[in-house]
Short mmCIF file of C-alpha atoms and ligand atoms in Angstrom, two decimals:
data_model
loop_
_atom_site.label_atom_id
_atom_site.label_comp_id
_atom_site.label_asym_id
_atom_site.label_seq_id
_atom_site.Cartn_x
_atom_site.Cartn_y
_atom_site.Cartn_z
CA MET N 1 125.24 102.54 57.84
CA LYS N 2 125.40 105.85 59.46
CA ASN N 3 122.89 106.79 61.88
CA ILE N 4 122.17 110.31 62.18
CA ARG N 5 120.64 111.22 65.43
CA PHE N 6 118.51 114.31 66.23
CA ILE N 7 118.62 116.12 69.64
CA ILE N 8 116.10 118.39 69.94
CA GLN N 9 115.72 120.93 73.10
CA PRO N 10 111.81 121.74 73.84
CA GLY N 11 109.83 124.70 73.28
CA GLY N 12 110.58 128.01 71.18
CA SER N 13 108.52 129.47 68.42
CA LEU N 14 108.57 130.12 64.86
CA THR N 15 109.02 133.41 63.22
CA GLY N 16 110.42 134.75 59.76
CA THR N 17 110.00 133.69 56.08
CA ILE N 18 110.67 130.12 54.59
CA ARG N 19 110.73 128.24 51.28
CA VAL N 20 110.86 124.61 51.62
CA PRO N 21 112.10 122.03 48.82
CA GLY N 22 110.45 121.43 45.60
CA ASP N 23 107.43 118.76 45.46
CA LYS N 24 108.22 115.22 45.86
CA SER N 25 105.42 113.88 43.76
CA ILE N 26 105.80 116.52 40.91
CA SER N 27 109.73 115.78 41.06
CA HIS N 28 109.42 112.30 40.11
CA ARG N 29 106.78 112.51 37.48
CA SER N 30 108.97 115.68 35.62
CA ILE N 31 111.72 112.83 35.20
CA MET N 32 109.26 110.51 34.20
CA LEU N 33 107.48 112.27 31.81
CA GLY N 34 110.17 114.22 30.39
CA SER N 35 112.28 111.39 29.57
CA ILE N 36 109.27 109.68 27.57
CA ALA N 37 108.18 113.02 25.94
CA GLU N 38 109.68 114.53 22.58
CA GLY N 39 111.83 117.35 22.97
CA THR N 40 113.62 118.89 25.77
CA THR N 41 112.10 119.42 29.05
CA SER N 42 113.41 121.90 31.37
CA VAL N 43 112.65 121.82 34.91
CA THR N 44 113.19 124.40 38.00
CA GLY N 45 112.26 123.71 41.73
CA PHE N 46 113.20 120.35 41.33
CA LEU N 47 113.34 118.28 44.72
CA GLU N 48 116.94 117.24 44.98
CA GLY N 49 116.08 114.82 47.82
CA ASP N 50 117.33 110.98 47.46
CA ASP N 51 113.94 109.73 46.39
CA SER N 52 113.43 111.86 43.36
CA LEU N 53 117.50 111.53 42.42
CA ALA N 54 116.36 107.48 42.26
CA THR N 55 114.12 108.10 39.71
CA LEU N 56 116.48 110.41 37.91
CA LYS N 57 119.21 107.79 37.88
CA ALA N 58 116.96 105.29 36.93
CA PHE N 59 116.33 107.05 33.63
CA GLN N 60 119.61 107.89 33.04
CA ALA N 61 120.63 104.24 33.30
CA MET N 62 117.69 103.64 30.68
CA GLY N 63 119.55 105.88 28.21
CA VAL N 64 118.19 109.10 28.95
CA LYS N 65 120.45 112.53 29.04
CA ILE N 66 119.60 114.39 31.94
CA ASP N 67 121.73 117.24 32.93
CA GLY N 68 121.61 118.22 36.67
CA PRO N 69 120.01 118.92 39.29
CA HIS N 70 122.03 122.28 39.74
CA GLN N 71 120.04 124.35 42.47
CA GLY N 72 116.82 122.61 41.43
CA LYS N 73 117.50 123.24 37.58
CA VAL N 74 117.29 119.71 35.31
CA ILE N 75 117.33 119.62 31.55
CA ILE N 76 115.92 116.32 30.12
CA GLU N 77 116.42 115.09 26.71
CA GLY N 78 113.30 113.22 26.00
CA VAL N 79 113.69 109.83 23.99
CA GLY N 80 109.88 109.49 23.07
CA LEU N 81 107.62 106.58 24.32
CA LYS N 82 109.75 104.32 22.80
CA GLY N 83 113.13 105.20 23.22
CA LEU N 84 114.14 104.08 26.29
CA LYS N 85 116.95 101.46 26.38
CA ALA N 86 117.47 98.07 28.63
CA PRO N 87 119.56 99.13 31.70
CA SER N 88 122.70 97.04 32.21
CA HIS N 89 121.83 96.38 35.89
CA ALA N 90 119.20 96.34 38.42
CA LEU N 91 117.22 99.63 39.24
CA ASN N 92 117.69 100.71 42.83
CA MET N 93 114.70 102.88 44.12
CA GLY N 94 116.22 103.42 47.13
CA ASN N 95 113.45 104.05 49.67
CA SER N 96 110.96 105.56 47.17
CA GLY N 97 107.59 103.56 46.72
CA THR N 98 106.61 106.35 44.16
CA SER N 99 109.75 105.46 41.79
CA MET N 100 108.97 101.69 42.21
CA ARG N 101 105.41 102.08 41.42
CA LEU N 102 105.07 104.34 38.87
CA LEU N 103 108.16 103.42 36.95
CA SER N 104 106.54 99.69 37.14
CA GLY N 105 103.87 101.22 34.65
CA ILE N 106 106.22 102.52 32.09
CA LEU N 107 108.25 99.34 32.21
CA ALA N 108 105.22 97.13 31.42
CA GLY N 109 105.05 98.74 28.16
CA GLN N 110 108.84 97.86 27.00
CA ASP N 111 110.17 95.49 25.03
CA PHE N 112 113.10 94.71 27.62
CA SER N 113 113.17 93.06 31.02
CA CYS N 114 114.38 94.82 34.08
CA GLU N 115 114.75 94.60 37.79
CA LEU N 116 113.52 96.87 40.52
CA THR N 117 115.46 96.86 43.87
CA GLY N 118 114.95 98.93 47.07
CA ASP N 119 115.98 99.51 51.00
CA ALA N 120 115.12 97.62 53.69
CA SER N 121 111.90 99.64 54.06
CA LEU N 122 110.79 99.35 50.51
CA SER N 123 111.52 95.74 50.32
CA LYS N 124 108.73 95.46 52.72
CA ARG N 125 106.25 97.48 50.88
CA PRO N 126 103.31 96.06 48.99
CA MET N 127 103.48 95.91 45.01
CA LYS N 128 100.69 93.26 44.37
CA ARG N 129 98.45 96.30 43.76
CA VAL N 130 100.66 97.19 40.72
CA ILE N 131 101.37 93.83 39.64
CA ASP N 132 97.80 92.78 39.31
CA PRO N 133 96.51 95.34 37.10
CA LEU N 134 99.87 95.50 35.05
CA THR N 135 99.81 91.72 34.61
CA GLN N 136 96.07 91.94 33.35
CA MET N 137 97.50 94.36 30.90
CA GLY N 138 100.08 91.97 29.60
CA ALA N 139 103.32 92.45 31.66
CA THR N 140 105.09 89.38 33.21
CA ILE N 141 106.27 90.59 36.88
CA ALA N 142 107.93 88.15 39.14
CA SER N 143 108.38 89.19 42.71
CA GLU N 144 109.41 87.82 46.40
CA ASP N 145 106.67 86.09 48.16
CA LYS N 146 103.30 88.06 48.67
CA GLY N 147 104.29 90.57 45.90
CA LEU N 148 107.14 92.32 47.58
CA PRO N 149 110.42 93.95 46.01
CA PRO N 150 112.32 93.13 44.12
CA LEU N 151 110.39 93.19 40.92
CA LYS N 152 111.22 91.59 37.78
CA ILE N 153 109.47 93.22 34.96
CA GLN N 154 109.12 91.57 31.49
CA GLY N 155 107.44 94.35 29.31
CA SER N 156 105.32 93.86 26.56
CA PRO N 157 105.08 96.03 23.52
CA LYS N 158 101.38 94.67 22.85
CA LEU N 159 100.11 95.85 26.34
CA LYS N 160 96.13 95.58 26.46
CA ALA N 161 94.07 98.63 27.96
CA ILE N 162 91.94 97.59 30.83
CA ASP N 163 89.37 99.49 32.90
CA TYR N 164 90.49 98.88 36.30
CA THR N 165 88.70 99.97 39.65
CA LEU N 166 91.47 100.51 42.06
CA PRO N 167 90.81 98.63 45.53
CA MET N 168 92.30 101.66 47.28
CA ALA N 169 92.82 105.25 46.87
CA SER N 170 96.02 105.54 45.74
CA ALA N 171 97.70 107.87 43.18
CA GLN N 172 100.56 105.81 42.69
CA VAL N 173 98.59 102.77 41.46
CA LYS N 174 96.37 105.11 39.65
CA SER N 175 99.71 106.76 37.92
CA CYS N 176 101.11 103.47 37.33
CA VAL N 177 98.26 102.19 35.19
CA LEU N 178 97.61 105.56 33.54
CA LEU N 179 101.33 105.26 32.35
CA ALA N 180 101.30 101.77 31.24
CA GLY N 181 97.99 102.79 29.33
CA LEU N 182 100.29 105.33 27.24
CA TYR N 183 101.64 102.05 25.88
CA ALA N 184 98.65 100.05 25.67
CA ASP N 185 96.35 99.22 22.68
CA GLY N 186 93.03 101.11 23.42
CA VAL N 187 91.53 103.15 26.33
CA THR N 188 92.39 102.67 29.59
CA ARG N 189 90.13 103.79 32.07
CA VAL N 190 90.79 103.80 35.76
CA ILE N 191 88.30 104.37 38.58
CA GLU N 192 89.54 105.81 41.87
CA PRO N 193 87.14 105.21 44.95
CA ALA N 194 88.09 108.64 46.57
CA PRO N 195 90.05 111.67 45.20
CA THR N 196 93.86 111.29 45.08
CA ARG N 197 96.79 113.57 43.88
CA ASP N 198 96.06 114.18 40.42
CA HIS N 199 99.77 115.36 39.49
CA THR N 200 100.35 112.57 36.52
CA GLU N 201 97.04 113.79 34.60
CA ARG N 202 97.95 117.57 35.19
CA MET N 203 101.36 117.03 33.92
CA LEU N 204 100.19 114.83 30.77
CA ARG N 205 97.68 117.37 30.00
CA GLY N 206 100.51 120.08 30.28
CA PHE N 207 102.40 117.89 27.56
CA GLY N 208 99.51 117.92 25.33
CA TYR N 209 98.16 114.27 26.01
CA GLU N 210 94.77 114.15 26.43
CA VAL N 211 93.23 112.91 29.55
CA GLN N 212 89.78 112.81 30.82
CA SER N 213 88.54 112.78 34.41
CA GLU N 214 84.83 112.71 35.14
CA ALA N 215 83.25 112.67 38.52
CA LEU N 216 80.99 109.18 39.02
CA ASP N 217 79.41 110.29 42.43
CA LYS N 218 80.58 112.39 45.47
CA LEU N 219 83.88 110.84 45.80
CA ALA N 220 84.84 108.51 43.00
CA THR N 221 86.18 109.83 39.68
CA ARG N 222 86.90 108.00 36.41
CA VAL N 223 90.33 108.62 34.47
CA THR N 224 90.37 107.77 30.63
CA LEU N 225 93.22 108.02 28.28
CA LYS N 226 93.88 106.22 24.82
CA GLY N 227 97.52 104.68 24.25
CA GLY N 228 99.75 105.56 21.35
CA GLY N 229 99.95 109.40 21.61
CA LYS N 230 102.67 111.53 22.19
CA LEU N 231 103.97 113.78 24.82
CA LYS N 232 105.36 116.81 23.84
CA ALA N 233 108.11 118.41 26.16
CA GLY N 234 107.77 121.67 28.28
CA PRO N 235 108.97 123.52 31.08
CA ILE N 236 107.86 122.75 34.39
CA ASP N 237 108.12 124.69 37.52
CA VAL N 238 107.91 122.79 40.75
CA PRO N 239 106.12 124.27 43.57
CA SER N 240 107.44 123.84 47.01
CA ASP N 241 106.13 120.54 48.68
CA ILE N 242 102.78 120.97 50.77
CA SER N 243 103.83 117.83 52.66
CA SER N 244 107.17 119.38 53.68
CA ALA N 245 105.49 122.53 54.29
CA ALA N 246 103.09 120.76 56.77
CA PHE N 247 106.05 120.17 59.32
CA TYR N 248 106.14 124.09 59.59
CA MET N 249 102.18 124.45 59.43
CA VAL N 250 101.93 122.43 62.43
CA ALA N 251 104.92 123.61 64.20
CA ALA N 252 103.82 127.51 64.11
CA SER N 253 100.23 126.44 65.12
CA ILE N 254 101.34 124.74 68.21
CA ALA N 255 104.22 126.92 69.49
CA PRO N 256 103.14 129.96 71.42
CA GLY N 257 104.36 133.24 69.92
CA SER N 258 104.63 132.15 66.12
CA ASP N 259 103.98 134.07 62.98
CA LEU N 260 105.83 132.34 59.93
CA LEU N 261 105.27 132.88 56.15
CA ILE N 262 106.26 129.66 54.05
CA GLN N 263 106.46 130.69 50.45
CA HIS N 264 105.27 129.32 47.10
CA VAL N 265 103.62 126.07 48.46
CA GLY N 266 102.00 123.90 45.83
CA LEU N 267 98.17 123.84 46.54
CA ASN N 268 96.79 121.48 44.58
CA PRO N 269 93.34 120.63 45.85
CA THR N 270 94.02 116.73 45.95
CA ARG N 271 97.08 117.42 48.50
CA THR N 272 95.23 120.26 50.65
CA GLY N 273 93.57 117.96 53.44
CA ILE N 274 96.30 119.21 55.74
CA ILE N 275 95.24 122.89 55.78
CA ASP N 276 91.43 121.89 55.97
CA ILE N 277 92.06 119.46 59.07
CA LEU N 278 94.34 122.21 60.85
CA ARG N 279 91.47 124.48 60.45
CA LEU N 280 88.84 122.51 61.76
CA MET N 281 91.11 122.16 64.89
CA GLY N 282 91.33 125.95 65.04
CA ALA N 283 94.60 126.67 63.31
CA ASP N 284 95.11 130.51 61.85
CA LEU N 285 96.15 129.77 58.28
CA THR N 286 95.78 132.30 55.66
CA LEU N 287 96.58 132.32 51.97
CA GLU N 288 98.24 135.08 50.49
CA ASN N 289 99.66 135.83 46.98
CA GLU N 290 97.54 132.92 45.38
CA HIS N 291 98.56 132.40 41.74
CA GLU N 292 98.93 129.20 39.00
CA VAL N 293 102.35 127.94 38.16
CA GLY N 294 102.43 125.16 35.06
CA GLY N 295 98.89 124.09 36.06
CA GLU N 296 99.24 123.92 39.59
CA PRO N 297 97.83 126.26 42.37
CA VAL N 298 100.66 127.86 44.66
CA ALA N 299 100.08 130.53 47.56
CA ASP N 300 102.16 131.72 50.54
CA VAL N 301 100.69 130.36 53.38
CA ARG N 302 101.09 132.41 56.93
CA VAL N 303 100.66 130.50 59.91
CA ARG N 304 100.14 131.97 63.43
CA TYR N 305 100.10 130.58 66.67
CA ALA N 306 96.32 129.37 68.02
CA LYS N 307 94.84 127.25 70.46
CA LEU N 308 94.22 123.78 68.89
CA LYS N 309 91.20 121.78 70.04
CA GLY N 310 90.75 117.90 69.13
CA ILE N 311 88.46 116.73 66.34
CA GLN N 312 87.09 113.65 64.60
CA ILE N 313 88.76 113.91 61.33
CA PRO N 314 86.43 113.62 58.43
CA GLU N 315 87.33 110.66 56.35
CA ALA N 316 86.81 112.09 53.42
CA LEU N 317 89.83 114.25 54.10
CA VAL N 318 92.16 111.19 55.07
CA PRO N 319 93.42 110.50 51.13
CA LEU N 320 93.95 114.27 50.53
CA ALA N 321 96.39 114.46 53.88
CA ILE N 322 97.81 110.82 53.70
CA ASP N 323 101.41 112.01 54.05
CA GLU N 324 100.60 114.54 56.80
CA PHE N 325 99.32 112.10 59.24
CA PRO N 326 102.60 111.85 61.44
CA VAL N 327 102.61 115.79 62.13
CA LEU N 328 98.96 116.01 62.46
CA PHE N 329 99.14 113.38 65.30
CA VAL N 330 101.73 115.72 66.64
CA ALA N 331 98.99 118.97 66.36
CA ALA N 332 96.64 116.55 68.06
CA SER N 333 98.75 115.81 70.86
CA ALA N 334 99.14 119.79 71.35
CA ALA N 335 95.52 120.39 71.11
CA GLU N 336 92.80 120.68 74.02
CA GLY N 337 90.42 117.39 73.87
CA THR N 338 90.56 114.16 71.93
CA THR N 339 91.31 113.54 68.14
CA VAL N 340 89.89 110.40 66.52
CA LEU N 341 91.32 109.26 63.08
CA THR N 342 89.52 106.54 61.33
CA GLY N 343 89.63 105.20 57.60
CA ALA N 344 93.56 105.66 57.40
CA GLU N 345 94.67 102.12 57.13
CA GLU N 346 96.95 102.90 54.35
CA LEU N 347 98.96 104.87 57.05
CA ARG N 348 100.14 101.05 57.91
CA VAL N 349 101.87 100.46 54.60
CA LYS N 350 103.78 103.88 54.35
CA GLU N 351 107.66 103.94 54.71
CA SER N 352 107.14 102.73 57.98
CA ASP N 353 103.79 101.56 59.97
CA ARG N 354 102.93 105.30 60.45
CA ILE N 355 99.93 104.20 62.92
CA GLN N 356 102.26 102.03 65.33
CA VAL N 357 105.61 103.96 64.67
CA MET N 358 103.76 107.06 65.75
CA ALA N 359 101.79 105.86 68.44
CA ASP N 360 104.93 104.25 70.07
CA ALA N 361 106.64 107.61 69.62
CA LEU N 362 103.99 109.82 71.06
CA GLN N 363 103.67 107.36 74.11
CA ALA N 364 107.38 107.73 74.58
CA ILE N 365 107.10 111.63 75.22
CA GLY N 366 104.19 110.80 77.61
CA VAL N 367 100.88 111.48 75.18
CA ASP N 368 98.13 109.39 75.50
CA ALA N 369 97.98 107.82 71.82
CA GLN N 370 96.12 104.71 71.35
CA PRO N 371 96.31 103.11 67.77
CA THR N 372 93.34 101.37 66.47
CA GLU N 373 93.25 99.13 63.18
CA ASP N 374 92.49 102.27 60.86
CA GLY N 375 93.71 105.05 62.83
CA MET N 376 94.44 106.58 66.11
CA ILE N 377 92.81 108.25 69.15
CA ILE N 378 94.85 111.04 70.98
CA LYS N 379 93.90 112.72 73.95
CA GLY N 380 95.90 116.10 73.63
CA GLY N 381 97.13 118.44 76.10
CA GLN N 382 98.22 116.66 78.68
CA GLN N 383 101.55 115.18 78.35
CA VAL N 384 103.73 113.73 81.33
CA PRO N 385 107.24 115.00 81.59
CA GLN N 386 109.85 112.57 80.39
CA LYS N 387 113.25 112.49 78.58
CA SER N 388 112.85 110.42 75.63
CA LYS N 389 114.44 108.29 73.05
CA ILE N 390 112.33 107.91 69.84
CA ILE N 391 112.93 105.04 67.00
CA SER N 392 111.87 106.58 63.58
CA HIS N 393 112.36 103.27 61.75
CA HIS N 394 114.23 104.98 59.03
CA ASP N 395 111.16 106.79 58.25
CA HIS N 396 111.29 110.77 57.17
CA ARG N 397 108.49 111.97 58.05
CA ILE N 398 108.53 110.21 61.79
CA SER N 399 111.77 111.83 62.46
CA MET N 400 110.62 115.17 61.28
CA ALA N 401 107.06 114.97 63.02
CA MET N 402 108.94 114.24 66.32
CA THR N 403 111.05 117.23 65.72
CA VAL N 404 108.25 119.23 65.82
CA ALA N 405 106.74 117.59 68.55
CA ALA N 406 109.82 118.75 70.88
CA LEU N 407 108.19 122.29 70.87
CA THR N 408 105.38 121.60 73.37
CA ALA N 409 107.71 118.82 75.12
CA VAL N 410 108.69 119.09 78.55
CA ALA N 411 112.05 117.39 78.09
CA PRO N 412 114.71 117.08 75.24
CA ILE N 413 113.65 114.34 72.53
CA GLU N 414 116.39 112.24 70.92
CA ILE N 415 115.49 110.46 67.68
CA GLU N 416 117.29 107.63 66.09
CA ASP N 417 117.75 107.00 62.26
CA CYS N 418 117.10 110.48 60.97
CA ALA N 419 119.62 110.08 57.58
CA ASN N 420 116.28 109.49 55.78
CA VAL N 421 115.13 112.98 56.03
CA ASN N 422 117.22 113.53 52.92
CA THR N 423 114.66 111.66 50.71
CA SER N 424 112.04 114.17 50.75
CA PHE N 425 113.70 117.19 52.80
CA PRO N 426 117.33 118.02 52.29
CA GLY N 427 118.53 120.89 54.63
CA PHE N 428 115.42 120.45 57.11
CA VAL N 429 117.61 120.79 60.23
CA GLU N 430 119.10 124.09 59.16
CA LEU N 431 115.95 125.50 58.21
CA ALA N 432 114.14 124.62 61.28
CA ASN N 433 117.03 126.39 63.25
CA SER N 434 116.78 129.24 61.36
CA VAL N 435 113.18 129.63 62.58
CA GLY N 436 113.57 128.97 66.10
CA LEU N 437 113.69 125.26 66.49
CA LYS N 438 116.55 124.06 68.80
CA VAL N 439 117.88 120.66 66.85
CA VAL N 440 121.44 119.16 66.76
CA ALA N 441 122.02 116.43 64.25
CA GLN N 442 124.71 113.85 65.47
CA GLU N 443 126.58 111.59 63.50
CA ALA N 444 127.15 107.87 65.24
CA SER N 445 127.73 104.69 63.94
CA GLU N 446 125.36 102.00 64.09
C1 S3P I 1 102.28 109.40 46.18
C2 S3P I 1 101.35 108.81 46.68
C3 S3P I 1 100.71 108.60 47.96
C4 S3P I 1 102.03 109.30 48.91
C5 S3P I 1 103.33 109.27 48.27
C6 S3P I 1 103.30 110.00 47.04
C7 S3P I 1 102.46 110.01 44.63
O1 S3P I 1 100.94 107.17 48.03
O2 S3P I 1 101.91 108.69 49.92
O3 S3P I 1 104.04 109.95 49.44
O4 S3P I 1 103.46 110.55 44.12
O5 S3P I 1 101.78 109.43 43.78
P1 S3P I 1 99.70 106.21 47.66
O6 S3P I 1 99.37 106.35 46.45
O7 S3P I 1 100.39 104.73 48.23
O8 S3P I 1 98.48 106.63 48.66
#
């Protein structure tokens, strides 16, 4: 396997106007829902990253005609809810938990069996959280010990609807159950304990499918749909991914002299925790040109350097910023004072254990970062000079977060195993260099 190593010189400031690639979550869903819709779905702004391409190839392997991507454009000839065909081989989901968990929901309703595999990281990620509800609905799923991939899913054309309360705030599990619910007999209800991204619900409604969401209390929501309807294909314009923009929001916030405009960023309210948390830390972020694209709010985000301060991160914001903590830890390292994160144990089961891996990486560059069971305590603004080698554990967001960390570091940073940056952010290095970071990507064999 090729090892891509990043070497980043310290310092710099960010200026200019950029647009980051398309939203990963929406790109996955555009292929999945476009494939099981009736009619032709035309997608623009599709993320041409390895994760969303894994989803695209999986549906091609199930007989769906998909053209592209060509510069973010994808045309999907939907086959309808019942039109998928058994693939002739196991479907490899690569690094992508979203592909495996959402696709499991769709496969649960098929009258064929199918195997889902993944890379070394995905093969360690918990799937019991989708196996449990899908088994209750009538699918038969075999896995490795403790519910780890690969998964062998024997679907059932007679799925039963369920009432399911998610044991954790997870959009992937919610979406998995809702997608299986499309195939089930009766009304499926999913209760989420705290708001998580709602792209599945929005896109289903955009495709003419009735989905109800009702608030149960300050945090919990119940999402309801009835099986057996039809999805009507339509155009999808994918906004830029706020989770990718987040690296540049933090970079411009911590590098003195920065003034950066990030265009066309998706600002779905279930994803904007990064903006709320950075503002609580004193960041200077303004939204310009706010409008709506295909049912999703979008704006340009202007970021100017500001002196950040450490904060206690409100737990209610954790699910709304769940993918942004690696880079938020970098913001906390640059801030004056102590930042405390709690209630974020889900970070331990992402592409890597993001609590331990980020604590190790920050300590390696001289930051006082103490991991806790469900979060981290970071004493910012007091870095000890040292030249450091970072192990990213093949986690794209660790590599990109530690690239941003170089802006306030006192010595160059080297990061190993950065090839997976391509899962969510193709072109990251070129874009970073175009606005003022100093990154070299080297190829080395392992
Ligand atoms: C995602 C949901 C989140 C997130 C992931 C994408 C989605 O995962 O971390 O990157 O597209 O639904 P969880 O549902 O496990 O929190």
